[in-house]
mmCIF file of C-alpha atoms in Angstrom:
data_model
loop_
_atom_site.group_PDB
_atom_site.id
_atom_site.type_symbol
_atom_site.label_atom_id
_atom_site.label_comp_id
_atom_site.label_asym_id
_atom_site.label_seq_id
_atom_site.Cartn_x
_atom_site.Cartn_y
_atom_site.Cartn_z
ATOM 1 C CA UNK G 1 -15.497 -23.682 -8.734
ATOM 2 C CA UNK G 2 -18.259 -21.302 -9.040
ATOM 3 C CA UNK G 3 -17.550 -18.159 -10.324
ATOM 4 C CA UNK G 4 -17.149 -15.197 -8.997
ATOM 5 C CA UNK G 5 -17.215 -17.151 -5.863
ATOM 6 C CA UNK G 6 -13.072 -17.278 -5.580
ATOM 7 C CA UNK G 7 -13.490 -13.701 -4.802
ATOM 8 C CA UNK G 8 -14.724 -15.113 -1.376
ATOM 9 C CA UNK G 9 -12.673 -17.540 -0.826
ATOM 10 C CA UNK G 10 -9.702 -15.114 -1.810
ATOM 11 C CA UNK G 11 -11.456 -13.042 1.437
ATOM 12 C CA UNK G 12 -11.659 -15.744 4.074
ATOM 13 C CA UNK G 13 -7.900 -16.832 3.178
ATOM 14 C CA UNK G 14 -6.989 -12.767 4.041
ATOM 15 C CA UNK G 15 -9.165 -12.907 6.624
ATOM 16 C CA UNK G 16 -7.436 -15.117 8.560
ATOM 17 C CA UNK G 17 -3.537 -13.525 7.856
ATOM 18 C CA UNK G 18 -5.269 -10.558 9.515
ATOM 19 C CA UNK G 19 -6.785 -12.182 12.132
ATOM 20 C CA UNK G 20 -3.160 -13.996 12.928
ATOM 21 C CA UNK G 21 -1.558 -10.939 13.263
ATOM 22 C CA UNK G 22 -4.516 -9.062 15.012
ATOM 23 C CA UNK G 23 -4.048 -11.542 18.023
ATOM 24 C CA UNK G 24 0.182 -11.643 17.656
ATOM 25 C CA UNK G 25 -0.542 -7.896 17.743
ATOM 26 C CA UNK G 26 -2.939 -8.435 21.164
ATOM 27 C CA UNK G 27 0.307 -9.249 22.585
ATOM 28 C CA UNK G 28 3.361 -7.444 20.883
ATOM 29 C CA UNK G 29 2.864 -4.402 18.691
ATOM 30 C CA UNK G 30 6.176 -6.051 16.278
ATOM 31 C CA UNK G 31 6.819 -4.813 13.236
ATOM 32 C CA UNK G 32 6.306 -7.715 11.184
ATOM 33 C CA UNK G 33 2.513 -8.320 12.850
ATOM 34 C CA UNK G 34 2.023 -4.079 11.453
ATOM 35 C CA UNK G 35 3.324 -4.966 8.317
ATOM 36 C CA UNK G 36 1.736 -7.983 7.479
ATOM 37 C CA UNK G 37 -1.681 -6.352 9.005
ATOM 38 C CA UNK G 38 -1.595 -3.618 6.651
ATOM 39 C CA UNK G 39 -0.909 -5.407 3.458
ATOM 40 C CA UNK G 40 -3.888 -8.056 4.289
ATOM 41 C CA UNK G 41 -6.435 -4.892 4.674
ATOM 42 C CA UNK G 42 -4.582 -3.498 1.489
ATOM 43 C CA UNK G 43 -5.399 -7.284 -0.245
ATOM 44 C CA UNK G 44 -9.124 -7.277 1.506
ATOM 45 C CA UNK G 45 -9.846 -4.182 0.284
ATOM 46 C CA UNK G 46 -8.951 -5.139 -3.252
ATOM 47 C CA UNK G 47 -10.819 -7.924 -3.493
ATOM 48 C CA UNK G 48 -13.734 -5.941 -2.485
ATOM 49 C CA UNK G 49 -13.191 -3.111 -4.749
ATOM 50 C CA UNK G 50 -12.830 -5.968 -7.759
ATOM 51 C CA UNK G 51 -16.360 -7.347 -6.348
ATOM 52 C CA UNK G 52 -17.878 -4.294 -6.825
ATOM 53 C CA UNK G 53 -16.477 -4.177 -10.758
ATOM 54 C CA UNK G 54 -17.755 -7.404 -11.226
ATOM 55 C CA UNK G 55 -21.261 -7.036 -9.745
ATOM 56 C CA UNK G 56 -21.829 -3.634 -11.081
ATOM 57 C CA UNK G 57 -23.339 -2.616 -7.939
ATOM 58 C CA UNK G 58 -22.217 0.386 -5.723
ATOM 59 C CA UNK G 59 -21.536 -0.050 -2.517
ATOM 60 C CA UNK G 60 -23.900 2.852 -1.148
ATOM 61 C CA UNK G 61 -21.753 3.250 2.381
ATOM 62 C CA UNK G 62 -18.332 1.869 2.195
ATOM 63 C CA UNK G 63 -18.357 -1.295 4.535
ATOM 64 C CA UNK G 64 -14.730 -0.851 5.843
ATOM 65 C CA UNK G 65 -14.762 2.314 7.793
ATOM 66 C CA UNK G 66 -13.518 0.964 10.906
ATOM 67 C CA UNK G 67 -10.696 -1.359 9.608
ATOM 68 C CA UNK G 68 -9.748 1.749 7.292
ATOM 69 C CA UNK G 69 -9.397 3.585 10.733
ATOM 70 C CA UNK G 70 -7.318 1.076 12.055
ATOM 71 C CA UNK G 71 -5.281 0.827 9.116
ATOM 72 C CA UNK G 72 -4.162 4.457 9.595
ATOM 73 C CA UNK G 73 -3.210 4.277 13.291
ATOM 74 C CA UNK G 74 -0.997 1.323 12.614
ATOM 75 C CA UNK G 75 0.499 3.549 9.735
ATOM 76 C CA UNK G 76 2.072 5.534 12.323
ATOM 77 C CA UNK G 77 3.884 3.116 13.689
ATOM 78 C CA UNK G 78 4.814 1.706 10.383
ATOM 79 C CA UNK G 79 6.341 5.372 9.462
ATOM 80 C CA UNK G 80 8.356 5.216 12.573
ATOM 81 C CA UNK G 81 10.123 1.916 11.658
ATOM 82 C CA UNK G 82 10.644 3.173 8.289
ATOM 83 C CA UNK G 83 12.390 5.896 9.361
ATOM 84 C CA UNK G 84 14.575 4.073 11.628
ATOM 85 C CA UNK G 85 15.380 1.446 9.103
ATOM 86 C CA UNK G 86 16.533 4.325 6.647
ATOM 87 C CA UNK G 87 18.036 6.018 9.276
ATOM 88 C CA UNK G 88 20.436 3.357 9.792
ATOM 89 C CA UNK G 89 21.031 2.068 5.984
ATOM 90 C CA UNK G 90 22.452 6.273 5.176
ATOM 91 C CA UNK G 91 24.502 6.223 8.871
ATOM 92 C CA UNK G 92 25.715 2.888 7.195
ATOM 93 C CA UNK G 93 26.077 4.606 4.461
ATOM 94 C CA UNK G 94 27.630 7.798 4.915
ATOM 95 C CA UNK G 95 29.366 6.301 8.632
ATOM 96 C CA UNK G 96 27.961 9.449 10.324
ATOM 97 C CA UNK G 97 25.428 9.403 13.458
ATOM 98 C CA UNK G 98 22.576 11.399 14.059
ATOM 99 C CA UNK G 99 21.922 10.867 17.435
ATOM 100 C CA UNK G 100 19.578 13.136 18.137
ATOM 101 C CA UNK G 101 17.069 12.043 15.501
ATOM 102 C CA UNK G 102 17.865 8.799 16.299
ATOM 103 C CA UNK G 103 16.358 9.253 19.811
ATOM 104 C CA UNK G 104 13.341 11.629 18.232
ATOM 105 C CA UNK G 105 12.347 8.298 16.357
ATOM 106 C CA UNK G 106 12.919 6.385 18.953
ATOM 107 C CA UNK G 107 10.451 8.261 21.350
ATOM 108 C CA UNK G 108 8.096 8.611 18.805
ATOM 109 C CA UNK G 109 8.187 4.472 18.506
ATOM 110 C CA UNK G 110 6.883 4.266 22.006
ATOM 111 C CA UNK G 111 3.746 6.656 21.223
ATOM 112 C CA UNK G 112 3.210 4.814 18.460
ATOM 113 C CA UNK G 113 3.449 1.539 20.340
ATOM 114 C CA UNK G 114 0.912 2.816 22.489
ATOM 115 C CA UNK G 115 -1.618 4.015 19.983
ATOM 116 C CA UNK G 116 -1.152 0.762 18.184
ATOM 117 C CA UNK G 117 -1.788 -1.551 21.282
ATOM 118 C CA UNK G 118 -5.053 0.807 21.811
ATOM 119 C CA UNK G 119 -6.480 0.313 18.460
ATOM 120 C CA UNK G 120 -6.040 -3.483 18.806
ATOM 121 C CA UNK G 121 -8.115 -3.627 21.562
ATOM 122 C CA UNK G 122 -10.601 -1.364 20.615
ATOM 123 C CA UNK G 123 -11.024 -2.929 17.175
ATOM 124 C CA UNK G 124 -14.316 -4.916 16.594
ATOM 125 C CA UNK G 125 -13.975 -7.605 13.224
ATOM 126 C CA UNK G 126 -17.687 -6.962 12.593
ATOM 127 C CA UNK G 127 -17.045 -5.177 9.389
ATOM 128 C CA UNK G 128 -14.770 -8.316 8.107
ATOM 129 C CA UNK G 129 -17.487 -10.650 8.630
ATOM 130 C CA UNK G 130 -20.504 -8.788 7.067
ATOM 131 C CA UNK G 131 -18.527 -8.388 4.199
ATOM 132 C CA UNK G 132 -17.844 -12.344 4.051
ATOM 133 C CA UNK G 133 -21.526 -12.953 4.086
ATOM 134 C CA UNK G 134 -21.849 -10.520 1.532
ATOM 135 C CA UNK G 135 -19.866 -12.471 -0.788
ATOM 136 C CA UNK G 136 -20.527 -15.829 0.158
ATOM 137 C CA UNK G 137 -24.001 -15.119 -0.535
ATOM 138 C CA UNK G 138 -23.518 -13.169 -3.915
ATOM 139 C CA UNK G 139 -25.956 -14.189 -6.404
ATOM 140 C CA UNK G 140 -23.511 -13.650 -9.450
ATOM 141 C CA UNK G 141 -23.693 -16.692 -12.001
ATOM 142 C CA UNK G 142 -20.663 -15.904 -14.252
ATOM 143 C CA UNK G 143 -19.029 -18.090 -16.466
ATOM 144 C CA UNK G 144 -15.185 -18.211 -16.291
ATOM 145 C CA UNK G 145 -14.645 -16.593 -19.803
ATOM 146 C CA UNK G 146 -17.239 -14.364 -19.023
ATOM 147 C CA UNK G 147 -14.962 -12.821 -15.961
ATOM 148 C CA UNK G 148 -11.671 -13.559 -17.831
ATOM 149 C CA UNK G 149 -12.825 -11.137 -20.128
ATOM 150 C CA UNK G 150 -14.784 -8.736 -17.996
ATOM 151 C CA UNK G 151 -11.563 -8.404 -15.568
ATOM 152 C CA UNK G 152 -9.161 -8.618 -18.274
ATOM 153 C CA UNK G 153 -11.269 -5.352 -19.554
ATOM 154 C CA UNK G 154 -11.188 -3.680 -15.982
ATOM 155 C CA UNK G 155 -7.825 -4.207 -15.177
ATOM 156 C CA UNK G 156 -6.912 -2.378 -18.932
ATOM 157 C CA UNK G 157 -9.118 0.078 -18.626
ATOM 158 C CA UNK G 158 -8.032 1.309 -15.032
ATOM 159 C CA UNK G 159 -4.096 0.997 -16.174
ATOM 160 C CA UNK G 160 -4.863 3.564 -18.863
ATOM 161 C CA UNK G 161 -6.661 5.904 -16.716
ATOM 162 C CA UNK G 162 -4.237 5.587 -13.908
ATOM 163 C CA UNK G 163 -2.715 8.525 -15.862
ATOM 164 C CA UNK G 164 -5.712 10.757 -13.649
ATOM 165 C CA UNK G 165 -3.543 10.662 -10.990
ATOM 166 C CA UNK G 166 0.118 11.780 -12.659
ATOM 167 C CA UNK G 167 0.365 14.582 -10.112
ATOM 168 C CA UNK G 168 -0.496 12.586 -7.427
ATOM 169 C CA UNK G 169 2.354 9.812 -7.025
ATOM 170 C CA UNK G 170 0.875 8.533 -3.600
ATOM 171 C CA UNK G 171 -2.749 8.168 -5.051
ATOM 172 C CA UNK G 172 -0.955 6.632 -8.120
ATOM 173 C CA UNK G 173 0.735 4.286 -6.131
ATOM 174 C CA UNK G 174 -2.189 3.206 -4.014
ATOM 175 C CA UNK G 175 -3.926 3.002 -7.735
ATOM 176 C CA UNK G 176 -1.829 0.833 -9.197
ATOM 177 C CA UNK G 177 -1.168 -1.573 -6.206
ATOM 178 C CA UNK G 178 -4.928 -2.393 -6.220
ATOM 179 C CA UNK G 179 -4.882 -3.742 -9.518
ATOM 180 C CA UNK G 180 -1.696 -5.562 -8.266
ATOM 181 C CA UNK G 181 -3.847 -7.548 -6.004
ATOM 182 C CA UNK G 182 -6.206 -7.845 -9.070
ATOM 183 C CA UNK G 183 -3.981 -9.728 -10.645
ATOM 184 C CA UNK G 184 -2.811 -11.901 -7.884
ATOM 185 C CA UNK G 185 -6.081 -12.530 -7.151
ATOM 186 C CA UNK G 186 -7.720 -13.744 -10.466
ATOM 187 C CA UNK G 187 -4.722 -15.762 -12.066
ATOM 188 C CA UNK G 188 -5.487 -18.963 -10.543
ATOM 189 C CA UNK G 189 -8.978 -19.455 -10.112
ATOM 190 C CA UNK G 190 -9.450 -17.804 -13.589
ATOM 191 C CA UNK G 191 -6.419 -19.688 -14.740
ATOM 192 C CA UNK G 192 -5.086 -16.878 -16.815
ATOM 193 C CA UNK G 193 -2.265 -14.581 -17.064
ATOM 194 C CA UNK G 194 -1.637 -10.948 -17.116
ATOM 195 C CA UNK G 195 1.767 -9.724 -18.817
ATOM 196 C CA UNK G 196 1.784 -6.650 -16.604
ATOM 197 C CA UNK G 197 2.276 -8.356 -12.981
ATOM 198 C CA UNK G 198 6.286 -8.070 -13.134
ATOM 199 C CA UNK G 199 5.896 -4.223 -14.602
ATOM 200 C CA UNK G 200 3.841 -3.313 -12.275
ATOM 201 C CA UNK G 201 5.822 -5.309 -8.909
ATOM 202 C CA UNK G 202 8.833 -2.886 -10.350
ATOM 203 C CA UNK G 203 6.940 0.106 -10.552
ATOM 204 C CA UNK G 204 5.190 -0.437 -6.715
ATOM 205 C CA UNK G 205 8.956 -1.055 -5.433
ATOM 206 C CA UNK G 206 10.449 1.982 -7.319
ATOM 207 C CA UNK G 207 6.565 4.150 -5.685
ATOM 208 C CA UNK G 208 6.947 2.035 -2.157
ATOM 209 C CA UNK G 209 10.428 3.256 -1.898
ATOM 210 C CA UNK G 210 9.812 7.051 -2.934
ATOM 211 C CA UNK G 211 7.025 7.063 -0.195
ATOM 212 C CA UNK G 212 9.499 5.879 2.335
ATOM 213 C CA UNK G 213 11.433 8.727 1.549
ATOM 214 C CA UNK G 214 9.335 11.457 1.538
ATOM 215 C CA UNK G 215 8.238 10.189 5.184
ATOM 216 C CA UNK G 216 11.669 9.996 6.085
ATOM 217 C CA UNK G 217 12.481 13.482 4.802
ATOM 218 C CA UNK G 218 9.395 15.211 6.333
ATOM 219 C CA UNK G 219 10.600 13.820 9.301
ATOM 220 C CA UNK G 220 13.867 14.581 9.432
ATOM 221 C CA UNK G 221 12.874 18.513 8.269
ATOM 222 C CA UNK G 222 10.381 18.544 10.852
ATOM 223 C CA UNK G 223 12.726 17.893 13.395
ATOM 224 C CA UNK G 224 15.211 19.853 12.376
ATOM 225 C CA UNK G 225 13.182 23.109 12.258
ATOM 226 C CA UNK G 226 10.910 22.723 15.210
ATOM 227 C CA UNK G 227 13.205 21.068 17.954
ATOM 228 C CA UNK G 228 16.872 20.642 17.645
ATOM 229 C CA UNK G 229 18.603 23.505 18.412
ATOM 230 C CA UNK G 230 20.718 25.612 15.414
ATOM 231 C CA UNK G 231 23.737 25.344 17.497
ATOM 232 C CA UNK G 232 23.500 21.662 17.758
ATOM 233 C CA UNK G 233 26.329 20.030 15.425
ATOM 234 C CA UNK G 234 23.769 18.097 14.180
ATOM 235 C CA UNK G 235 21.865 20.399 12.533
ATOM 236 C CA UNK G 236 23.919 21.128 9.819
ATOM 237 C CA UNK G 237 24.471 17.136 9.492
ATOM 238 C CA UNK G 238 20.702 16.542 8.768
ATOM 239 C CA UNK G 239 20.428 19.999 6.247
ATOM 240 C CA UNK G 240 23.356 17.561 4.010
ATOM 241 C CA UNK G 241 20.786 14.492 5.184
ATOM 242 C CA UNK G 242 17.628 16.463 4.085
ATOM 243 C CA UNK G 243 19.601 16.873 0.675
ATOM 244 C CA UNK G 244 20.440 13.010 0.116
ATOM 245 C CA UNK G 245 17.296 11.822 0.877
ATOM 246 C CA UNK G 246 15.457 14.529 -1.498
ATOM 247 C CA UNK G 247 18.301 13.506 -4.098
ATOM 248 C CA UNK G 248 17.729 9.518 -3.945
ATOM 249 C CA UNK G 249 13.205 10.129 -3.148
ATOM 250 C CA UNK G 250 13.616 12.207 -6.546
ATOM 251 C CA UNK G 251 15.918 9.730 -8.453
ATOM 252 C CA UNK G 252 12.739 6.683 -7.293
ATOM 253 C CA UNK G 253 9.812 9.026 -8.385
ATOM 254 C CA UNK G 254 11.865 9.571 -11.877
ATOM 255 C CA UNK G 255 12.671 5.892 -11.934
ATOM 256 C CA UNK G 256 8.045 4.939 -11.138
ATOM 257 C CA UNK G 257 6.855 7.699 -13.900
ATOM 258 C CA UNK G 258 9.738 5.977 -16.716
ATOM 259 C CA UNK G 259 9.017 2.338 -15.963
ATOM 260 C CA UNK G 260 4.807 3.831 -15.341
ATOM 261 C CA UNK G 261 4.664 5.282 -18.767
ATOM 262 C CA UNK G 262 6.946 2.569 -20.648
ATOM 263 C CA UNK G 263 3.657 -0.208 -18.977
ATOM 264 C CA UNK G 264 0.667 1.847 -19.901
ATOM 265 C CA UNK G 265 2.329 2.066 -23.867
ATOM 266 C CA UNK G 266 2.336 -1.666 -23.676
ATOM 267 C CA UNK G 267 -1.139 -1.657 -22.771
ATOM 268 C CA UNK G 268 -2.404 1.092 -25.388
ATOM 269 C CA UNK G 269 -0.633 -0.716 -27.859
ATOM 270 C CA UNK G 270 -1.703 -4.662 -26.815
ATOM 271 C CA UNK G 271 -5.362 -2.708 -26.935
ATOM 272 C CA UNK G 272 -4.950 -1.709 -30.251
ATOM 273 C CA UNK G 273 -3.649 -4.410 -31.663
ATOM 274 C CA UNK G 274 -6.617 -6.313 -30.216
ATOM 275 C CA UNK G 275 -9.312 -3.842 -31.648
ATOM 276 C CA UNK G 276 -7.654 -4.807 -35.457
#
């Protein structure tokens, strides 16, 4: 294989999960078809990002401004489910109902649907193919220690400075999921192995979660406050809701930063040991 050509055909493998799911999407705005949508612009955008390391060349107008747009209406939708699906797990839970929010999310699922069905047909893959060209026609020549080491270096150095964005959790997240894909992508064609891919699935799930959360309990609060009325019985339900969903986002967040900081010791220590 030539190298960093894997990068490519890393892209044209993602390429086609997205287009799948653009045209299940042309028919059905599912859940699944948003979900697995998302994570293949998440992947395509990481293997462009680690292009972009490996060239050394700045990309001088980001090519995925469009399928970035896209990305975000189908995150509406996504939040929607989310909220459902947690919805049910604390009714489970707790074996109280909340109605009223039940129906909120459910109305706001049928906007969504809507806005997700018009940004599938309004979507133009342009943007996915001039960025396959781009890398199919890269004129890199890069042997495959020479990018074993070069990535091994990048994917240290931005685990370190991932500390930047401490009071940020979401940026952190995003962050750290990137080099996530990193990692997935390189460990085959580069036939090597990264000790942090387990950390760092455990840390995303712990970050994922907390996100879900903090959606959910915007949500809820926004709800609460600007539509159901005081004297609604459910009110006062979703004030002790509100409260166990700040509790368990809170306990997640607590649970990332531990399990972040415990990695990025590993790393600053493996580093050092590697300087002596």
């Amino acid at each position: 294989m030539d190298y960093p050509g894997f990068i490519f055909t890393y892209w044209k493998k993602e390429q086609q999960v997205f287009r799948k799911n653009l045209a299940i999407l042309k028919q059905h705005p599912g859940k699944d078809a948003v979900h697995d949508i998302r994570v293949s612009i998440k992947k395509l955008r990481a293997a462009l990002q680690l292009y972009v390391f490996i060239s050394g060349e700045p990309l001088w107008e980001y090519p995925l401004q469009e399928t970035e747009k896209f990305f975000s209406i189908l995150g509406k939708q996504r939040d929607i489910e989310i909220c459902l699906a947690l919805l049910t797990a604390f009714e489970n839970e707790t074996g109280k109902k909340f109605a009223e929010l039940n129906h909120y999310f459910q109305s706001l699922l049928v906007i969504a649907h809507k806005w997700t069905r018009q940004a599938v047909n309004v979507y133009k893959k342009k943007e996915l193919g001039a960025i396959s060209l781009m890398l199919k026609e890269n004129g890199l020549t890069l042997t495959q220690e020479e990018l074993r080491n070069k990535i091994t270096g990048v994917i240290n150095n931005n685990l370190v400075n991932s500390r930047i964005f401490y009071k940020q959790p979401h940026k952190l997240r995003q962050y750290l999921k990137e080099i996530y894909y990193w990692i997935k992508i390189i460990q085959e064609p580069l036939q090597v192995e990264i000790d942090y891919e387990k950390d760092l699935h455990h840390i995303l799930d712990d970050f994922g979660s907390w996100q879900d959360h903090q959606v959910f309990e915007i949500k809820i609060k926004h709800f609460r406050k600007d539509y159901l009325p005081k004297l609604f019985p459910e009110y006062a339900l979703l004030k002790i809701l509100e409260a166990a969903v700040k509790e368990k986002k809170e306990k997640l967040l607590k649970d990332a930063f531990s399990k972040t900081n415990r990695l990025l010791r590993k790393v600053t220590e493996k580093e050092k040991l590697q300087e002596n």
